[in-house]
Amino acid sequence: MMLMRTDPFRELDRLTQQLLSTGARPEAMSMDAFREGEAFVVELDLPGVDPGSIDLDVERNVLSIRAERRTTASSESSDVLIAERASGTFSRRLFLGETLDTDRIEASYEAGVLRLRIPVADEAQPRKIEIRAAEGSRKEINA
């Protein structure tokens, strides 16, 4: 059985990238970010990544995410016909605002998606300010 491609230029693009690439450059990871209640949620696509290879670091409000996906075919015993799935190192840096609580970041990984929950710092939460009436002033309601 032979696998065939319908787009010959796609293979040419892949080969060109392989020849020009050093293999050490980090790959990008797709991301969605949204607010959910009192926290920001970031979801990053990392399909096929071993959760043990994911590294999260925060330094001065910069969140660095690094993960590695290895190829499943061994180069000695496999004859690779098509190799479109990116492998190697994936990385991304997120610049977090001062109003986020980097000490309480939560991370989970399920079905190839890394989900980060970054709470808004308590001191940045909106709060209600009570207005007191000055002594001696009186409000009257005319009915």
mmCIF file of N, CA and C in Angstrom:
data_model
loop_
_atom_site.group_PDB
_atom_site.id
_atom_site.type_symbol
_atom_site.label_atom_id
_atom_site.label_comp_id
_atom_site.label_asym_id
_atom_site.label_seq_id
_atom_site.Cartn_x
_atom_site.Cartn_y
_atom_site.Cartn_z
ATOM 1 N N MET A 1 0.842 -1.173 0.000
ATOM 2 C CA MET A 1 0.000 0.000 0.000
ATOM 3 C C MET A 1 0.888 1.237 0.000
ATOM 4 N N MET A 2 0.506 2.211 -0.819
ATOM 5 C CA MET A 2 1.307 3.426 -0.919
ATOM 6 C C MET A 2 0.449 4.631 -0.569
ATOM 7 N N LEU A 3 0.975 5.545 0.224
ATOM 8 C CA LEU A 3 0.268 6.773 0.568
ATOM 9 C C LEU A 3 0.610 7.822 -0.470
ATOM 10 N N MET A 4 -0.406 8.496 -0.968
ATOM 11 C CA MET A 4 -0.170 9.509 -1.984
ATOM 12 C C MET A 4 -0.705 10.841 -1.508
ATOM 13 N N ARG A 5 -0.115 11.877 -2.032
ATOM 14 C CA ARG A 5 -0.527 13.229 -1.702
ATOM 15 C C ARG A 5 -1.152 13.862 -2.927
ATOM 16 N N THR A 6 -2.092 14.744 -2.684
ATOM 17 C CA THR A 6 -2.735 15.438 -3.791
ATOM 18 C C THR A 6 -2.090 16.787 -4.079
ATOM 19 N N ASP A 7 -1.259 17.282 -3.166
ATOM 20 C CA ASP A 7 -0.625 18.591 -3.336
ATOM 21 C C ASP A 7 0.891 18.422 -3.385
ATOM 22 N N PRO A 8 1.492 18.371 -4.576
ATOM 23 C CA PRO A 8 2.947 18.168 -4.658
ATOM 24 C C PRO A 8 3.744 19.346 -4.102
ATOM 25 N N PHE A 9 3.172 20.544 -4.100
ATOM 26 C CA PHE A 9 3.895 21.709 -3.590
ATOM 27 C C PHE A 9 4.034 21.685 -2.074
ATOM 28 N N ARG A 10 3.108 21.028 -1.408
ATOM 29 C CA ARG A 10 3.171 20.917 0.052
ATOM 30 C C ARG A 10 4.423 20.133 0.466
ATOM 31 N N GLU A 11 4.715 19.065 -0.254
ATOM 32 C CA GLU A 11 5.917 18.278 0.031
ATOM 33 C C GLU A 11 7.174 19.109 -0.231
ATOM 34 N N LEU A 12 7.154 19.898 -1.286
ATOM 35 C CA LEU A 12 8.294 20.761 -1.596
ATOM 36 C C LEU A 12 8.503 21.782 -0.477
ATOM 37 N N ASP A 13 7.401 22.366 0.013
ATOM 38 C CA ASP A 13 7.503 23.310 1.136
ATOM 39 C C ASP A 13 8.089 22.642 2.374
ATOM 40 N N ARG A 14 7.647 21.422 2.662
ATOM 41 C CA ARG A 14 8.134 20.696 3.832
ATOM 42 C C ARG A 14 9.630 20.409 3.699
ATOM 43 N N LEU A 15 10.050 19.965 2.533
ATOM 44 C CA LEU A 15 11.468 19.668 2.318
ATOM 45 C C LEU A 15 12.321 20.930 2.420
ATOM 46 N N THR A 16 11.819 22.037 1.895
ATOM 47 C CA THR A 16 12.540 23.307 1.988
ATOM 48 C C THR A 16 12.696 23.721 3.444
ATOM 49 N N GLN A 17 11.623 23.578 4.223
ATOM 50 C CA GLN A 17 11.703 23.927 5.643
ATOM 51 C C GLN A 17 12.711 23.037 6.367
ATOM 52 N N GLN A 18 12.728 21.756 6.021
ATOM 53 C CA GLN A 18 13.674 20.843 6.668
ATOM 54 C C GLN A 18 15.116 21.222 6.343
ATOM 55 N N LEU A 19 15.380 21.582 5.094
ATOM 56 C CA LEU A 19 16.739 21.929 4.688
ATOM 57 C C LEU A 19 17.207 23.239 5.305
ATOM 58 N N LEU A 20 16.299 24.211 5.421
ATOM 59 C CA LEU A 20 16.673 25.524 5.946
ATOM 60 C C LEU A 20 16.603 25.608 7.456
ATOM 61 N N SER A 21 15.904 24.681 8.082
ATOM 62 C CA SER A 21 15.730 24.706 9.529
ATOM 63 C C SER A 21 16.906 24.040 10.224
ATOM 64 N N THR A 22 17.248 24.583 11.394
ATOM 65 C CA THR A 22 18.309 23.966 12.190
ATOM 66 C C THR A 22 17.759 22.858 13.071
ATOM 67 N N GLY A 23 16.437 22.812 13.211
ATOM 68 C CA GLY A 23 15.817 21.817 14.088
ATOM 69 C C GLY A 23 15.778 22.274 15.533
ATOM 70 N N ALA A 24 16.498 23.330 15.849
ATOM 71 C CA ALA A 24 16.547 23.810 17.230
ATOM 72 C C ALA A 24 15.552 24.943 17.472
ATOM 73 N N ARG A 25 14.977 25.475 16.423
ATOM 74 C CA ARG A 25 14.066 26.602 16.622
ATOM 75 C C ARG A 25 12.763 26.129 17.248
ATOM 76 N N PRO A 26 12.249 26.879 18.194
ATOM 77 C CA PRO A 26 10.995 26.488 18.830
ATOM 78 C C PRO A 26 9.817 26.663 17.876
ATOM 79 N N GLU A 27 8.889 25.763 17.947
ATOM 80 C CA GLU A 27 7.666 25.849 17.159
ATOM 81 C C GLU A 27 6.631 26.626 17.964
ATOM 82 N N ALA A 28 5.687 27.227 17.267
ATOM 83 C CA ALA A 28 4.613 27.959 17.939
ATOM 84 C C ALA A 28 3.524 26.996 18.373
ATOM 85 N N MET A 29 2.723 27.405 19.331
ATOM 86 C CA MET A 29 1.571 26.623 19.760
ATOM 87 C C MET A 29 0.343 27.525 19.694
ATOM 88 N N SER A 30 -0.748 26.993 19.132
ATOM 89 C CA SER A 30 -1.984 27.762 19.006
ATOM 90 C C SER A 30 -2.574 28.030 20.377
ATOM 91 N N MET A 31 -3.223 29.203 20.517
ATOM 92 C CA MET A 31 -3.701 29.599 21.826
ATOM 93 C C MET A 31 -5.037 30.328 21.719
ATOM 94 N N ASP A 32 -5.897 30.128 22.720
ATOM 95 C CA ASP A 32 -7.103 30.923 22.941
ATOM 96 C C ASP A 32 -6.986 31.498 24.342
ATOM 97 N N ALA A 33 -7.472 32.715 24.548
ATOM 98 C CA ALA A 33 -7.473 33.323 25.884
ATOM 99 C C ALA A 33 -8.796 34.051 26.074
ATOM 100 N N PHE A 34 -9.362 33.919 27.280
ATOM 101 C CA PHE A 34 -10.632 34.553 27.573
ATOM 102 C C PHE A 34 -10.771 34.742 29.073
ATOM 103 N N ARG A 35 -11.711 35.606 29.447
ATOM 104 C CA ARG A 35 -11.976 35.839 30.860
ATOM 105 C C ARG A 35 -13.152 34.984 31.281
ATOM 106 N N GLU A 36 -13.010 34.355 32.440
ATOM 107 C CA GLU A 36 -14.051 33.490 32.996
ATOM 108 C C GLU A 36 -14.206 33.864 34.465
ATOM 109 N N GLY A 37 -15.197 34.696 34.761
ATOM 110 C CA GLY A 37 -15.384 35.143 36.138
ATOM 111 C C GLY A 37 -14.239 36.019 36.595
ATOM 112 N N GLU A 38 -13.618 35.626 37.696
ATOM 113 C CA GLU A 38 -12.521 36.411 38.271
ATOM 114 C C GLU A 38 -11.149 35.865 37.881
ATOM 115 N N ALA A 39 -11.059 35.248 36.709
ATOM 116 C CA ALA A 39 -9.778 34.701 36.248
ATOM 117 C C ALA A 39 -9.707 34.777 34.731
ATOM 118 N N PHE A 40 -8.491 34.738 34.231
ATOM 119 C CA PHE A 40 -8.271 34.621 32.800
ATOM 120 C C PHE A 40 -7.898 33.174 32.522
ATOM 121 N N VAL A 41 -8.402 32.658 31.416
ATOM 122 C CA VAL A 41 -8.132 31.284 31.032
ATOM 123 C C VAL A 41 -7.387 31.306 29.701
ATOM 124 N N VAL A 42 -6.325 30.525 29.639
ATOM 125 C CA VAL A 42 -5.543 30.378 28.416
ATOM 126 C C VAL A 42 -5.534 28.906 28.068
ATOM 127 N N GLU A 43 -5.872 28.573 26.837
ATOM 128 C CA GLU A 43 -5.841 27.193 26.364
ATOM 129 C C GLU A 43 -4.878 27.114 25.190
ATOM 130 N N LEU A 44 -3.939 26.177 25.293
ATOM 131 C CA LEU A 44 -2.915 26.001 24.267
ATOM 132 C C LEU A 44 -2.992 24.601 23.692
ATOM 133 N N ASP A 45 -2.943 24.494 22.379
ATOM 134 C CA ASP A 45 -2.980 23.199 21.717
ATOM 135 C C ASP A 45 -1.598 22.554 21.744
ATOM 136 N N LEU A 46 -1.532 21.380 22.362
ATOM 137 C CA LEU A 46 -0.295 20.607 22.423
ATOM 138 C C LEU A 46 -0.604 19.128 22.180
ATOM 139 N N PRO A 47 -1.161 18.792 21.027
ATOM 140 C CA PRO A 47 -1.533 17.398 20.792
ATOM 141 C C PRO A 47 -0.313 16.486 20.740
ATOM 142 N N GLY A 48 -0.462 15.323 21.348
ATOM 143 C CA GLY A 48 0.607 14.334 21.314
ATOM 144 C C GLY A 48 1.791 14.615 22.215
ATOM 145 N N VAL A 49 1.665 15.624 23.078
ATOM 146 C CA VAL A 49 2.761 15.984 23.983
ATOM 147 C C VAL A 49 2.600 15.222 25.288
ATOM 148 N N ASP A 50 3.684 14.632 25.773
ATOM 149 C CA ASP A 50 3.682 13.977 27.075
ATOM 150 C C ASP A 50 3.585 15.068 28.144
ATOM 151 N N PRO A 51 2.592 14.998 29.045
ATOM 152 C CA PRO A 51 2.459 16.038 30.071
ATOM 153 C C PRO A 51 3.732 16.238 30.899
ATOM 154 N N GLY A 52 4.530 15.197 31.032
ATOM 155 C CA GLY A 52 5.779 15.319 31.782
ATOM 156 C C GLY A 52 6.818 16.191 31.094
ATOM 157 N N SER A 53 6.650 16.458 29.800
ATOM 158 C CA SER A 53 7.611 17.288 29.074
ATOM 159 C C SER A 53 7.229 18.768 29.089
ATOM 160 N N ILE A 54 6.078 19.087 29.692
ATOM 161 C CA ILE A 54 5.622 20.481 29.717
ATOM 162 C C ILE A 54 6.270 21.209 30.889
ATOM 163 N N ASP A 55 6.849 22.363 30.600
ATOM 164 C CA ASP A 55 7.513 23.201 31.594
ATOM 165 C C ASP A 55 6.822 24.553 31.650
ATOM 166 N N LEU A 56 6.417 24.973 32.842
ATOM 167 C CA LEU A 56 5.819 26.294 33.040
ATOM 168 C C LEU A 56 6.664 27.060 34.045
ATOM 169 N N ASP A 57 7.064 28.264 33.687
ATOM 170 C CA ASP A 57 7.853 29.117 34.572
ATOM 171 C C ASP A 57 7.292 30.530 34.543
ATOM 172 N N VAL A 58 7.262 31.189 35.696
ATOM 173 C CA VAL A 58 6.851 32.587 35.778
ATOM 174 C C VAL A 58 7.997 33.374 36.385
ATOM 175 N N GLU A 59 8.384 34.434 35.685
ATOM 176 C CA GLU A 59 9.417 35.320 36.209
ATOM 177 C C GLU A 59 9.071 36.747 35.796
ATOM 178 N N ARG A 60 8.877 37.592 36.783
ATOM 179 C CA ARG A 60 8.550 39.004 36.553
ATOM 180 C C ARG A 60 7.379 39.170 35.589
ATOM 181 N N ASN A 61 6.308 38.480 35.869
ATOM 182 C CA ASN A 61 5.063 38.550 35.095
ATOM 183 C C ASN A 61 5.191 38.069 33.654
ATOM 184 N N VAL A 62 6.204 37.263 33.380
ATOM 185 C CA VAL A 62 6.324 36.614 32.076
ATOM 186 C C VAL A 62 6.163 35.118 32.309
ATOM 187 N N LEU A 63 5.129 34.552 31.689
ATOM 188 C CA LEU A 63 4.864 33.116 31.796
ATOM 189 C C LEU A 63 5.474 32.438 30.583
ATOM 190 N N SER A 64 6.421 31.541 30.816
ATOM 191 C CA SER A 64 7.069 30.793 29.738
ATOM 192 C C SER A 64 6.532 29.376 29.722
ATOM 193 N N ILE A 65 6.107 28.935 28.546
ATOM 194 C CA ILE A 65 5.565 27.594 28.366
ATOM 195 C C ILE A 65 6.460 26.881 27.367
ATOM 196 N N ARG A 66 6.901 25.694 27.739
ATOM 197 C CA ARG A 66 7.785 24.924 26.871
ATOM 198 C C ARG A 66 7.340 23.472 26.925
ATOM 199 N N ALA A 67 7.283 22.828 25.762
ATOM 200 C CA ALA A 67 6.891 21.419 25.692
ATOM 201 C C ALA A 67 7.656 20.755 24.557
ATOM 202 N N GLU A 68 7.740 19.449 24.636
ATOM 203 C CA GLU A 68 8.464 18.720 23.602
ATOM 204 C C GLU A 68 7.626 17.539 23.123
ATOM 205 N N ARG A 69 7.593 17.375 21.815
ATOM 206 C CA ARG A 69 6.946 16.195 21.235
ATOM 207 C C ARG A 69 7.972 15.501 20.354
ATOM 208 N N ARG A 70 8.169 14.238 20.660
ATOM 209 C CA ARG A 70 9.140 13.441 19.903
ATOM 210 C C ARG A 70 8.432 12.706 18.775
ATOM 211 N N THR A 71 9.179 12.398 17.751
ATOM 212 C CA THR A 71 8.599 11.623 16.661
ATOM 213 C C THR A 71 8.395 10.193 17.142
ATOM 214 N N THR A 72 7.391 9.532 16.599
ATOM 215 C CA THR A 72 7.107 8.159 17.019
ATOM 216 C C THR A 72 7.866 7.149 16.175
ATOM 217 N N ALA A 73 8.305 7.541 14.997
ATOM 218 C CA ALA A 73 9.059 6.623 14.133
ATOM 219 C C ALA A 73 10.543 6.724 14.467
ATOM 220 N N SER A 74 11.171 5.565 14.674
ATOM 221 C CA SER A 74 12.618 5.600 14.936
ATOM 222 C C SER A 74 13.338 5.645 13.594
ATOM 223 N N SER A 75 14.352 6.463 13.498
ATOM 224 C CA SER A 75 15.017 6.692 12.217
ATOM 225 C C SER A 75 15.769 5.470 11.700
ATOM 226 N N GLU A 76 16.227 4.571 12.575
ATOM 227 C CA GLU A 76 16.995 3.416 12.116
ATOM 228 C C GLU A 76 16.121 2.344 11.468
ATOM 229 N N SER A 77 14.968 2.078 12.056
ATOM 230 C CA SER A 77 14.175 0.952 11.585
ATOM 231 C C SER A 77 12.939 1.349 10.782
ATOM 232 N N SER A 78 12.667 2.642 10.639
ATOM 233 C CA SER A 78 11.455 3.075 9.947
ATOM 234 C C SER A 78 11.792 3.750 8.633
ATOM 235 N N ASP A 79 10.929 3.513 7.661
ATOM 236 C CA ASP A 79 11.029 4.201 6.386
ATOM 237 C C ASP A 79 9.878 5.193 6.337
ATOM 238 N N VAL A 80 10.144 6.433 6.674
ATOM 239 C CA VAL A 80 9.106 7.449 6.788
ATOM 240 C C VAL A 80 8.628 7.839 5.390
ATOM 241 N N LEU A 81 7.319 7.749 5.179
ATOM 242 C CA LEU A 81 6.721 8.114 3.903
ATOM 243 C C LEU A 81 6.218 9.555 3.911
ATOM 244 N N ILE A 82 5.579 9.943 5.005
ATOM 245 C CA ILE A 82 5.065 11.305 5.156
ATOM 246 C C ILE A 82 5.324 11.738 6.595
ATOM 247 N N ALA A 83 5.821 12.947 6.748
ATOM 248 C CA ALA A 83 6.084 13.475 8.094
ATOM 249 C C ALA A 83 5.582 14.909 8.157
ATOM 250 N N GLU A 84 4.295 15.085 8.408
ATOM 251 C CA GLU A 84 3.693 16.410 8.482
ATOM 252 C C GLU A 84 3.536 16.917 9.911
ATOM 253 N N ARG A 85 3.456 16.008 10.874
ATOM 254 C CA ARG A 85 3.251 16.407 12.263
ATOM 255 C C ARG A 85 4.539 16.995 12.823
ATOM 256 N N ALA A 86 4.426 18.188 13.347
ATOM 257 C CA ALA A 86 5.603 18.852 13.900
ATOM 258 C C ALA A 86 6.092 18.119 15.141
ATOM 259 N N SER A 87 7.380 17.989 15.248
ATOM 260 C CA SER A 87 7.972 17.416 16.450
ATOM 261 C C SER A 87 9.102 18.328 16.887
ATOM 262 N N GLY A 88 9.549 18.118 18.093
ATOM 263 C CA GLY A 88 10.607 18.967 18.622
ATOM 264 C C GLY A 88 10.104 19.798 19.780
ATOM 265 N N THR A 89 10.674 20.993 19.923
ATOM 266 C CA THR A 89 10.358 21.871 21.032
ATOM 267 C C THR A 89 9.330 22.910 20.627
ATOM 268 N N PHE A 90 8.329 23.081 21.472
ATOM 269 C CA PHE A 90 7.307 24.104 21.281
ATOM 270 C C PHE A 90 7.450 25.085 22.436
ATOM 271 N N SER A 91 7.359 26.377 22.160
ATOM 272 C CA SER A 91 7.456 27.328 23.268
ATOM 273 C C SER A 91 6.641 28.576 22.982
ATOM 274 N N ARG A 92 6.275 29.228 24.067
ATOM 275 C CA ARG A 92 5.498 30.466 23.977
ATOM 276 C C ARG A 92 5.721 31.248 25.257
ATOM 277 N N ARG A 93 5.757 32.569 25.135
ATOM 278 C CA ARG A 93 5.877 33.437 26.301
ATOM 279 C C ARG A 93 4.666 34.352 26.336
ATOM 280 N N LEU A 94 4.063 34.439 27.513
ATOM 281 C CA LEU A 94 2.918 35.321 27.711
ATOM 282 C C LEU A 94 3.300 36.411 28.695
ATOM 283 N N PHE A 95 3.023 37.639 28.334
ATOM 284 C CA PHE A 95 3.304 38.759 29.220
ATOM 285 C C PHE A 95 2.032 39.055 30.001
ATOM 286 N N LEU A 96 2.087 38.834 31.313
ATOM 287 C CA LEU A 96 0.924 38.967 32.181
ATOM 288 C C LEU A 96 0.881 40.356 32.799
ATOM 289 N N GLY A 97 -0.311 40.895 32.937
ATOM 290 C CA GLY A 97 -0.488 42.204 33.555
ATOM 291 C C GLY A 97 -0.203 42.157 35.045
ATOM 292 N N GLU A 98 0.044 43.309 35.605
ATOM 293 C CA GLU A 98 0.337 43.424 37.037
ATOM 294 C C GLU A 98 -0.855 43.044 37.901
ATOM 295 N N THR A 99 -2.058 43.050 37.329
ATOM 296 C CA THR A 99 -3.267 42.779 38.103
ATOM 297 C C THR A 99 -3.557 41.288 38.240
ATOM 298 N N LEU A 100 -2.718 40.430 37.689
ATOM 299 C CA LEU A 100 -2.941 38.989 37.780
ATOM 300 C C LEU A 100 -2.106 38.382 38.899
ATOM 301 N N ASP A 101 -2.649 37.355 39.539
ATOM 302 C CA ASP A 101 -1.984 36.701 40.665
ATOM 303 C C ASP A 101 -1.187 35.507 40.153
ATOM 304 N N THR A 102 0.080 35.719 39.879
ATOM 305 C CA THR A 102 0.923 34.662 39.307
ATOM 306 C C THR A 102 1.245 33.561 40.316
ATOM 307 N N ASP A 103 1.015 33.808 41.603
ATOM 308 C CA ASP A 103 1.269 32.791 42.622
ATOM 309 C C ASP A 103 0.172 31.722 42.665
ATOM 310 N N ARG A 104 -0.980 32.014 42.060
ATOM 311 C CA ARG A 104 -2.104 31.069 42.125
ATOM 312 C C ARG A 104 -2.513 30.525 40.747
ATOM 313 N N ILE A 105 -1.577 30.463 39.808
ATOM 314 C CA ILE A 105 -1.876 29.918 38.483
ATOM 315 C C ILE A 105 -2.141 28.422 38.618
ATOM 316 N N GLU A 106 -3.204 27.950 37.977
ATOM 317 C CA GLU A 106 -3.532 26.523 37.951
ATOM 318 C C GLU A 106 -3.359 26.021 36.525
ATOM 319 N N ALA A 107 -2.823 24.806 36.378
ATOM 320 C CA ALA A 107 -2.610 24.227 35.050
ATOM 321 C C ALA A 107 -3.164 22.811 35.001
ATOM 322 N N SER A 108 -3.802 22.478 33.887
ATOM 323 C CA SER A 108 -4.270 21.117 33.662
ATOM 324 C C SER A 108 -4.050 20.773 32.195
ATOM 325 N N TYR A 109 -3.968 19.484 31.910
ATOM 326 C CA TYR A 109 -3.721 19.014 30.541
ATOM 327 C C TYR A 109 -4.671 17.865 30.250
ATOM 328 N N GLU A 110 -5.503 18.049 29.229
ATOM 329 C CA GLU A 110 -6.463 17.016 28.871
ATOM 330 C C GLU A 110 -6.719 17.058 27.372
ATOM 331 N N ALA A 111 -6.705 15.885 26.753
ATOM 332 C CA ALA A 111 -7.016 15.733 25.325
ATOM 333 C C ALA A 111 -6.160 16.643 24.448
ATOM 334 N N GLY A 112 -4.888 16.800 24.807
ATOM 335 C CA GLY A 112 -3.977 17.598 23.992
ATOM 336 C C GLY A 112 -4.085 19.096 24.176
ATOM 337 N N VAL A 113 -4.828 19.526 25.208
ATOM 338 C CA VAL A 113 -4.988 20.961 25.460
ATOM 339 C C VAL A 113 -4.466 21.288 26.852
ATOM 340 N N LEU A 114 -3.523 22.214 26.914
ATOM 341 C CA LEU A 114 -3.016 22.729 28.187
ATOM 342 C C LEU A 114 -3.896 23.915 28.560
ATOM 343 N N ARG A 115 -4.529 23.830 29.739
ATOM 344 C CA ARG A 115 -5.433 24.890 30.203
ATOM 345 C C ARG A 115 -4.823 25.554 31.430
ATOM 346 N N LEU A 116 -4.643 26.865 31.346
ATOM 347 C CA LEU A 116 -4.104 27.653 32.451
ATOM 348 C C LEU A 116 -5.200 28.571 32.967
ATOM 349 N N ARG A 117 -5.345 28.603 34.266
ATOM 350 C CA ARG A 117 -6.303 29.517 34.904
ATOM 351 C C ARG A 117 -5.491 30.494 35.741
ATOM 352 N N ILE A 118 -5.573 31.777 35.378
ATOM 353 C CA ILE A 118 -4.767 32.812 36.033
ATOM 354 C C ILE A 118 -5.718 33.780 36.723
ATOM 355 N N PRO A 119 -5.808 33.707 38.056
ATOM 356 C CA PRO A 119 -6.761 34.569 38.766
ATOM 357 C C PRO A 119 -6.329 36.037 38.780
ATOM 358 N N VAL A 120 -7.338 36.893 38.845
ATOM 359 C CA VAL A 120 -7.090 38.319 39.032
ATOM 360 C C VAL A 120 -6.693 38.505 40.495
ATOM 361 N N ALA A 121 -5.666 39.302 40.750
ATOM 362 C CA ALA A 121 -5.193 39.541 42.118
ATOM 363 C C ALA A 121 -6.306 40.159 42.958
ATOM 364 N N ASP A 122 -6.361 39.772 44.230
ATOM 365 C CA ASP A 122 -7.407 40.271 45.137
ATOM 366 C C ASP A 122 -7.447 41.793 45.170
ATOM 367 N N GLU A 123 -6.270 42.422 45.194
ATOM 368 C CA GLU A 123 -6.245 43.884 45.279
ATOM 369 C C GLU A 123 -6.701 44.547 43.979
ATOM 370 N N ALA A 124 -6.772 43.787 42.900
ATOM 371 C CA ALA A 124 -7.239 44.340 41.626
ATOM 372 C C ALA A 124 -8.720 44.060 41.377
ATOM 373 N N GLN A 125 -9.351 43.320 42.280
ATOM 374 C CA GLN A 125 -10.769 42.996 42.134
ATOM 375 C C GLN A 125 -11.593 44.265 42.296
ATOM 376 N N PRO A 126 -12.650 44.423 41.510
ATOM 377 C CA PRO A 126 -13.507 45.582 41.731
ATOM 378 C C PRO A 126 -14.192 45.472 43.096
ATOM 379 N N ARG A 127 -14.354 46.575 43.753
ATOM 380 C CA ARG A 127 -15.001 46.546 45.061
ATOM 381 C C ARG A 127 -15.966 47.711 45.174
ATOM 382 N N LYS A 128 -16.956 47.510 45.973
ATOM 383 C CA LYS A 128 -17.989 48.513 46.202
ATOM 384 C C LYS A 128 -17.490 49.478 47.273
ATOM 385 N N ILE A 129 -17.654 50.762 47.027
ATOM 386 C CA ILE A 129 -17.262 51.784 47.995
ATOM 387 C C ILE A 129 -18.531 52.344 48.618
ATOM 388 N N GLU A 130 -18.582 52.273 49.942
ATOM 389 C CA GLU A 130 -19.758 52.759 50.662
ATOM 390 C C GLU A 130 -19.687 54.270 50.791
ATOM 391 N N ILE A 131 -20.812 54.894 50.559
ATOM 392 C CA ILE A 131 -20.897 56.351 50.702
ATOM 393 C C ILE A 131 -21.619 56.650 52.011
ATOM 394 N N ARG A 132 -20.950 57.382 52.888
ATOM 395 C CA ARG A 132 -21.548 57.744 54.163
ATOM 396 C C ARG A 132 -22.078 59.165 54.074
ATOM 397 N N ALA A 133 -23.181 59.372 54.714
ATOM 398 C CA ALA A 133 -23.742 60.723 54.778
ATOM 399 C C ALA A 133 -22.984 61.504 55.840
ATOM 400 N N ALA A 134 -22.683 62.750 55.545
ATOM 401 C CA ALA A 134 -21.980 63.594 56.521
ATOM 402 C C ALA A 134 -22.905 63.868 57.690
ATOM 403 N N GLU A 135 -22.328 64.008 58.886
ATOM 404 C CA GLU A 135 -23.143 64.276 60.070
ATOM 405 C C GLU A 135 -23.881 65.596 59.903
ATOM 406 N N GLY A 136 -25.098 65.623 60.359
ATOM 407 C CA GLY A 136 -25.901 66.845 60.295
ATOM 408 C C GLY A 136 -26.653 66.978 58.980
ATOM 409 N N SER A 137 -26.285 66.231 57.987
ATOM 410 C CA SER A 137 -27.054 66.317 56.742
ATOM 411 C C SER A 137 -28.182 65.310 56.801
ATOM 412 N N ARG A 138 -29.254 65.653 56.203
ATOM 413 C CA ARG A 138 -30.416 64.791 56.278
ATOM 414 C C ARG A 138 -31.117 64.793 54.931
ATOM 415 N N LYS A 139 -31.465 63.639 54.504
ATOM 416 C CA LYS A 139 -32.191 63.523 53.256
ATOM 417 C C LYS A 139 -33.659 63.346 53.568
ATOM 418 N N GLU A 140 -34.469 64.091 52.915
ATOM 419 C CA GLU A 140 -35.900 63.921 53.078
ATOM 420 C C GLU A 140 -36.499 63.552 51.740
ATOM 421 N N ILE A 141 -37.454 62.664 51.822
ATOM 422 C CA ILE A 141 -38.165 62.260 50.620
ATOM 423 C C ILE A 141 -39.572 62.811 50.730
ATOM 424 N N ASN A 142 -39.944 63.596 49.787
ATOM 425 C CA ASN A 142 -41.309 64.140 49.768
ATOM 426 C C ASN A 142 -42.216 63.182 49.042
ATOM 427 N N ALA A 143 -43.301 62.827 49.747
ATOM 428 C CA ALA A 143 -44.237 61.909 49.127
ATOM 429 C C ALA A 143 -45.503 62.614 48.756
#
